[in-house]
mmCIF file of C-alpha atoms in Angstrom:
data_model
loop_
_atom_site.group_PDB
_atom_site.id
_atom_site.type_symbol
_atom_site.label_atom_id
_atom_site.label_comp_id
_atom_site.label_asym_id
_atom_site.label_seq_id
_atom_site.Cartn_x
_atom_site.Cartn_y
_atom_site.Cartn_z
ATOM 1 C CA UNK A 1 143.528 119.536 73.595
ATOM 2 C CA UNK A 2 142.465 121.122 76.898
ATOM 3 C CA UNK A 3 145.260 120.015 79.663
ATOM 4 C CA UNK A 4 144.669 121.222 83.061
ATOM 5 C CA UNK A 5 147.460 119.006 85.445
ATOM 6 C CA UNK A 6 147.673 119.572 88.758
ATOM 7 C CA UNK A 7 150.998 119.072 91.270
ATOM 8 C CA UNK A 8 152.204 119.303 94.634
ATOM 9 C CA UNK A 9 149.858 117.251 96.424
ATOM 10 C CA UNK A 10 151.707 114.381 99.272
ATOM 11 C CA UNK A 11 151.594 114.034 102.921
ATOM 12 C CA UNK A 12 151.664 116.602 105.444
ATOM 13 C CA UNK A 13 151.576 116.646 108.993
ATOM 14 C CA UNK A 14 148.358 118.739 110.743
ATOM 15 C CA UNK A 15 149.268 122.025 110.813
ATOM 16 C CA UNK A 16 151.520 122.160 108.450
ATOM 17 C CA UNK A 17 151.838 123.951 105.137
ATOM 18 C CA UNK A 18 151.628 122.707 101.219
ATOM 19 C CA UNK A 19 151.350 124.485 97.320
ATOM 20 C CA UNK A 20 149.652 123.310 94.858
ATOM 21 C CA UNK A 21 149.952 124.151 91.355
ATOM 22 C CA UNK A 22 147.684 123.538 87.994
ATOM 23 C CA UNK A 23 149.273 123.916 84.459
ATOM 24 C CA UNK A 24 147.043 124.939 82.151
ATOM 25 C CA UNK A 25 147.359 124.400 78.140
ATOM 26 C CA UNK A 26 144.964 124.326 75.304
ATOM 27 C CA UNK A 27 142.506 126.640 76.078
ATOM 28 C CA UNK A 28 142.379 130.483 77.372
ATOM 29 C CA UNK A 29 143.847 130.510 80.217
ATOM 30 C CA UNK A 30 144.453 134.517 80.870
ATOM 31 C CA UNK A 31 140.466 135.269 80.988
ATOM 32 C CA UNK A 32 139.009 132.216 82.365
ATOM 33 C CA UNK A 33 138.208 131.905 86.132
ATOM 34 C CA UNK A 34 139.378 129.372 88.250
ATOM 35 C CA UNK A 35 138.170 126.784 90.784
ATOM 36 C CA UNK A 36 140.036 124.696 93.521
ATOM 37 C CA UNK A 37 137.552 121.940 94.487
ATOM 38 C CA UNK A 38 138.359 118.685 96.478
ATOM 39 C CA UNK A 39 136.677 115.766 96.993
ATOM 40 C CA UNK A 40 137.558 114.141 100.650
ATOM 41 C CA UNK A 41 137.525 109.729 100.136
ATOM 42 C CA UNK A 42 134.282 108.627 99.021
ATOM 43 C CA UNK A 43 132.557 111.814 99.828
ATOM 44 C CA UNK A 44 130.680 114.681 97.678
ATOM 45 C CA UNK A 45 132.758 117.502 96.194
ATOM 46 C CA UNK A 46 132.790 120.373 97.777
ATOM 47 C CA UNK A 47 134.201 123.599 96.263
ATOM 48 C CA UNK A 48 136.966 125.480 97.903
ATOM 49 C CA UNK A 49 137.644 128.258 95.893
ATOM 50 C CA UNK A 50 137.017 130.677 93.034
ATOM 51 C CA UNK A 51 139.525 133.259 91.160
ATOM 52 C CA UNK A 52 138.376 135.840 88.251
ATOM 53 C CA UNK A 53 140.636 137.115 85.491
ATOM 54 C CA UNK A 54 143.391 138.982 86.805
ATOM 55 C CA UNK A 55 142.807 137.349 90.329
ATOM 56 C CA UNK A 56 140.280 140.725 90.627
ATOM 57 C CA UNK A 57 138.041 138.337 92.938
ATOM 58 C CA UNK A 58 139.020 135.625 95.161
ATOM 59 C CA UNK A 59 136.610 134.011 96.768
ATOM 60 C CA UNK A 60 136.976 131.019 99.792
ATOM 61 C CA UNK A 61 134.835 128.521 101.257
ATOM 62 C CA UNK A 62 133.903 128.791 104.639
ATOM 63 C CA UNK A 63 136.273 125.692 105.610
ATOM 64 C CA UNK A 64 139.094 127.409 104.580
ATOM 65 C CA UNK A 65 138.851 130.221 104.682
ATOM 66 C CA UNK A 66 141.615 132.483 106.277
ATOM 67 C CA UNK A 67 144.117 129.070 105.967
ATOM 68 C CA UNK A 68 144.114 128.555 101.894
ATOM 69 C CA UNK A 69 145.197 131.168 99.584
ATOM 70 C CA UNK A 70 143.992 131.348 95.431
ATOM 71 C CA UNK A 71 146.797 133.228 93.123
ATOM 72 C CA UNK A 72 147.629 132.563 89.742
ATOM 73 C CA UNK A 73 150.244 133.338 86.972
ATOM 74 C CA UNK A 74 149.119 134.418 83.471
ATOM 75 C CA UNK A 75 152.814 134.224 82.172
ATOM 76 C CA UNK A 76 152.617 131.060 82.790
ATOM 77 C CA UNK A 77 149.103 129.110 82.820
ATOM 78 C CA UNK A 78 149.242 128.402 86.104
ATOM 79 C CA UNK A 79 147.048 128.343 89.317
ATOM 80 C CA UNK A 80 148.133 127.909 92.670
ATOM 81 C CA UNK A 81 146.554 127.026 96.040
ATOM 82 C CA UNK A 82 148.581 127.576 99.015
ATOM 83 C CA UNK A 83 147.159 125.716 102.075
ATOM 84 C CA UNK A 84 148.287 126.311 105.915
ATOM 85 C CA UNK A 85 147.639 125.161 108.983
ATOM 86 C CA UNK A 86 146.353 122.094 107.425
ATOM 87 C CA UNK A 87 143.791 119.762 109.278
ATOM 88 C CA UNK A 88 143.371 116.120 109.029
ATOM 89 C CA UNK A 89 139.529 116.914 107.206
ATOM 90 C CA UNK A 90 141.880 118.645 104.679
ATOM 91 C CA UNK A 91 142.465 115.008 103.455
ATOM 92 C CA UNK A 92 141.677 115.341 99.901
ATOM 93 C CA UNK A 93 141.688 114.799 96.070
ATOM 94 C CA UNK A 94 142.457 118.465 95.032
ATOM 95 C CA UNK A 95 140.878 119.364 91.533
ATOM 96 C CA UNK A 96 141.361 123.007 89.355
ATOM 97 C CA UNK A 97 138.389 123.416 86.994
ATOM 98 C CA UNK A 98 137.186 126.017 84.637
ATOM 99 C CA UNK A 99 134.362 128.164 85.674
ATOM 100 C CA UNK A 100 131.174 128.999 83.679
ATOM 101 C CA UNK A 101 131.789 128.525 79.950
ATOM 102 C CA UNK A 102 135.159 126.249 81.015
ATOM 103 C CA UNK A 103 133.357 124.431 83.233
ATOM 104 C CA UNK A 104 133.896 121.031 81.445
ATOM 105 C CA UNK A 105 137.439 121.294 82.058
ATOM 106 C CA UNK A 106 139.076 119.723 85.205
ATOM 107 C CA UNK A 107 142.560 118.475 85.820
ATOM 108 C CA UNK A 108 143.265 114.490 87.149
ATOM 109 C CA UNK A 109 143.475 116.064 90.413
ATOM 110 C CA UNK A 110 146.478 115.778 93.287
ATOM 111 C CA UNK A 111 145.814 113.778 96.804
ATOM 112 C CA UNK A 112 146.709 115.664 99.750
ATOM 113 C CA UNK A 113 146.626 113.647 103.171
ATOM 114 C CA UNK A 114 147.010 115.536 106.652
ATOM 115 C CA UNK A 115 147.913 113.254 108.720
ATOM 116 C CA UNK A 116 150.669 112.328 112.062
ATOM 117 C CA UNK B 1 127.204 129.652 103.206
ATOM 118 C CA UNK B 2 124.366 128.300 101.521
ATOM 119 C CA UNK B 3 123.350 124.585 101.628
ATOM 120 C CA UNK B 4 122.770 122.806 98.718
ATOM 121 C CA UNK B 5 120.434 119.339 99.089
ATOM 122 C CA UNK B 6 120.087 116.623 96.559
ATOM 123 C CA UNK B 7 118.277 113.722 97.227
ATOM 124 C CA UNK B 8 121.190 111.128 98.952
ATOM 125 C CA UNK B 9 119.528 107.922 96.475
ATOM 126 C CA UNK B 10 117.144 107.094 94.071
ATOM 127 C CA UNK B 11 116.676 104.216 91.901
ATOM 128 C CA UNK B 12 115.591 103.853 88.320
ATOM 129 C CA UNK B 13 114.648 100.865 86.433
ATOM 130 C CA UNK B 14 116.207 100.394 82.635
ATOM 131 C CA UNK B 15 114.269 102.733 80.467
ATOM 132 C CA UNK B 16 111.992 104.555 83.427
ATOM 133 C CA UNK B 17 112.258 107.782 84.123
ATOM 134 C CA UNK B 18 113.132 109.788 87.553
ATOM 135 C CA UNK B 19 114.039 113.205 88.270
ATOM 136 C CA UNK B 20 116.744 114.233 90.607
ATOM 137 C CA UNK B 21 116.193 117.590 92.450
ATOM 138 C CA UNK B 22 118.625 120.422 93.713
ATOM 139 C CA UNK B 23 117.484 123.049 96.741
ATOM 140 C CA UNK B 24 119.234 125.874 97.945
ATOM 141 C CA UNK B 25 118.869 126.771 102.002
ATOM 142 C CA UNK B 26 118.626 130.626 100.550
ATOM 143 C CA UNK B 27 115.210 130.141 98.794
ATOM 144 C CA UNK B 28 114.394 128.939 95.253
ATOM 145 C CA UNK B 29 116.902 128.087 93.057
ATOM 146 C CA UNK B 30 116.395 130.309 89.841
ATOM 147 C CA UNK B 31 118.183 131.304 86.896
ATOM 148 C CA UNK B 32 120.498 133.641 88.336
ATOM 149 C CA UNK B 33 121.881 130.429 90.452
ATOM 150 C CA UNK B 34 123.435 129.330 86.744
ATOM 151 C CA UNK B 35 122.601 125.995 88.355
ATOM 152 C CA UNK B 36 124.938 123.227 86.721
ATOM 153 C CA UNK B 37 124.513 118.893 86.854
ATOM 154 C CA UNK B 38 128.016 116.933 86.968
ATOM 155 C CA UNK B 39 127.750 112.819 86.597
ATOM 156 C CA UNK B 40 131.071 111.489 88.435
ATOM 157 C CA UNK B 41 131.254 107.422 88.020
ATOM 158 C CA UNK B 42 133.712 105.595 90.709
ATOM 159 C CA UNK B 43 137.366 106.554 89.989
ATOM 160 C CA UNK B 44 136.580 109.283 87.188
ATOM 161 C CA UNK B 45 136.790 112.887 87.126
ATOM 162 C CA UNK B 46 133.380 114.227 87.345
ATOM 163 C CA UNK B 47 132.075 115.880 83.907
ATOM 164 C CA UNK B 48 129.872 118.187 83.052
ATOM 165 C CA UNK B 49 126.143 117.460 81.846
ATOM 166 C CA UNK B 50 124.022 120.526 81.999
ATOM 167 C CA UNK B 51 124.702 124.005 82.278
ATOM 168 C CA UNK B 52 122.999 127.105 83.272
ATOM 169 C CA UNK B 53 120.083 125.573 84.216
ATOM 170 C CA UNK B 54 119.072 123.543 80.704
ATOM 171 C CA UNK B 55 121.926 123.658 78.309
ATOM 172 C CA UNK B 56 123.242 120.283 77.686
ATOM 173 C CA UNK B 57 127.004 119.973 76.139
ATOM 174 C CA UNK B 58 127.663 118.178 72.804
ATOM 175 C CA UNK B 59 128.454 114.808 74.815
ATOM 176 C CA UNK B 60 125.466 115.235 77.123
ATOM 177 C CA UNK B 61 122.994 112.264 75.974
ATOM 178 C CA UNK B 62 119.665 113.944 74.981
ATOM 179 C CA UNK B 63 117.620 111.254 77.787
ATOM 180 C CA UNK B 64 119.683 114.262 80.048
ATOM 181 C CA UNK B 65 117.227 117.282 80.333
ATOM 182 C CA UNK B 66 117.524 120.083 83.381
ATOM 183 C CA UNK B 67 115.076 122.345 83.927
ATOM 184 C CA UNK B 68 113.701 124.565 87.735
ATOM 185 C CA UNK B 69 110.994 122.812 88.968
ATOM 186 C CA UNK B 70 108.903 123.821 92.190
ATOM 187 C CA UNK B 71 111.803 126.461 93.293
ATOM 188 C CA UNK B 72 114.555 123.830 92.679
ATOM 189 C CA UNK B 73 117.045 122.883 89.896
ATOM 190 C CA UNK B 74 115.770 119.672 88.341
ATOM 191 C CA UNK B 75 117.871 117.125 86.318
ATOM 192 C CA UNK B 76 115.601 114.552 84.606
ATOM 193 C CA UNK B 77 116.640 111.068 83.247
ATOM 194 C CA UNK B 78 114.204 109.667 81.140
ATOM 195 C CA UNK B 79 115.078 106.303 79.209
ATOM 196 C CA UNK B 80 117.419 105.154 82.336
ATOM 197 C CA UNK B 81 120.808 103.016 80.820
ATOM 198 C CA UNK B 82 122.824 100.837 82.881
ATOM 199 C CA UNK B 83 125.789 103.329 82.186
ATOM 200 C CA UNK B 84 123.797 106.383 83.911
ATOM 201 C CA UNK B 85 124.691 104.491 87.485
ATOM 202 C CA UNK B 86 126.725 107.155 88.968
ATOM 203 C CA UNK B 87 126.511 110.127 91.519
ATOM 204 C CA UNK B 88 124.595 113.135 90.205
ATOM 205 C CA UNK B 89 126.291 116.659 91.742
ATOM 206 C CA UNK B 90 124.155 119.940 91.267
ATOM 207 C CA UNK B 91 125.761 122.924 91.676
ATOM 208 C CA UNK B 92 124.975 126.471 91.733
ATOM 209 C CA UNK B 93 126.624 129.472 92.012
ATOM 210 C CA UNK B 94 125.973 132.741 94.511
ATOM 211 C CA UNK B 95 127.904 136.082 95.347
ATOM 212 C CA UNK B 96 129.756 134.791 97.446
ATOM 213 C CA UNK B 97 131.147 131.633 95.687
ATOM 214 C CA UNK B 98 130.135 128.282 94.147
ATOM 215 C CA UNK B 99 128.183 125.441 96.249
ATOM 216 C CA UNK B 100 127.951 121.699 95.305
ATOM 217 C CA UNK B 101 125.279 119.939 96.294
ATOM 218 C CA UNK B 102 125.924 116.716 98.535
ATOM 219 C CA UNK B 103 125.499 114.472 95.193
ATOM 220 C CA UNK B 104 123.055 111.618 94.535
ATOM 221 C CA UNK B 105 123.838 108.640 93.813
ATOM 222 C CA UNK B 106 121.805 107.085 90.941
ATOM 223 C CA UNK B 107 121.437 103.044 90.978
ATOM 224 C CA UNK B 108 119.834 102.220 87.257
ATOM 225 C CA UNK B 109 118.021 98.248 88.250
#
């Protein structure tokens, strides 16, 4: 069964700094490419973030870019999304998801909340 | 970036037919925009209907059908069910990334 779990999400003060993480399981991890994607309260998605194979090619969103960082471990499923000077818009469910042929397959997602 | 737009409503009645579209600020949406539909329903994860323009998955109903119509991605519902209210997300992908579109939502009365 295809597991993708996501972690790390909470509360966080504007400007500050938070990690995410998404285990992966049940499917090939090592060549698949990667999505961050977040979906603000009851608002559209938007997609944040793309990584290839090998984290070859990262690409960012406009809104983040420069503050959010893509990486990911192969030895161990996992994706990661490392988000700084966070802003109160930042307030988010925070989804990983397969890309092209994976596409189907998104985690539960984490909530992040910027906020004072 | 590019803009995606989907229409922000539409309404279908049980059984009729209506056909969401998906435009890119760029120029026509072809092909080579792999253009894919997701159908989210309050509190779910979104899933995955159509891909690469027309390819539906094994648990896409067949009344789901995508297709590029007039220089935009086009996801068509024909045979509305109650359980097809949702919001409707197209999304396509350029060099420079992936775009969602702003989603539609779908009322089925």
């Amino acid at each position: 069964e295809v597991q993708l779990v996501e972690f790390g999400g909470g509360l966080v003060q504007p400007g500050g700094s938070l990690r995410l993480s998404c285990a992966a399981s049940g499917f090939a991890f090592v060549p698949a490419s990667m999505n961050w994607v977040r979906q603000a309260p009851g608002k559209g998605l938007e997609w944040i973030s793309y990584i290839t194979r090998g984290g070859t090619t990262i690409k960012y969103a406009d809104s983040v870019k420069g503050r959010f960082f893509t990486s990911r471990d192969d030895a161990k499923n996992t994706l990661y999304l490392q988000m700084n000077s966070l802003r109160v818009e930042d307030t988010a469910v925070y989804y990983c998801a397969g890309d092209g042929g994976n596409s189907q397959n998104w985690g539960r997602g984490t909530l992040v909340i910027v906020s004072s | 970036q590019a803009v995606v737009t989907q229409e922000p409503s539409l309404t279908v009645s049980p059984g009729g037919t209506v056909t969401l579209t998906c435009g890119s600020s760029t120029g026509a949406v072809t092909s080579g925009h792999y253009p894919y539909w997701f159908q989210q329903k309050p509190g779910q994860v979104p899933t995955t209907l159509i891909y690469d323009t027309k390819n539906r998955h094994p648990w896409t109903p067949a009344r789901f059908s995508g297709s590029l119509l007039g220089g935009k991605a086009a996801l068509t519902l024909s045979g509305a069910q109650p359980e097809d209210e949702a919001d409707y997300y197209c999304y396509l992908f350029y060099s420079g990334g992936r775009v969602f579109g702003g989603g539609t939502k779908l009322t089925v009365l």
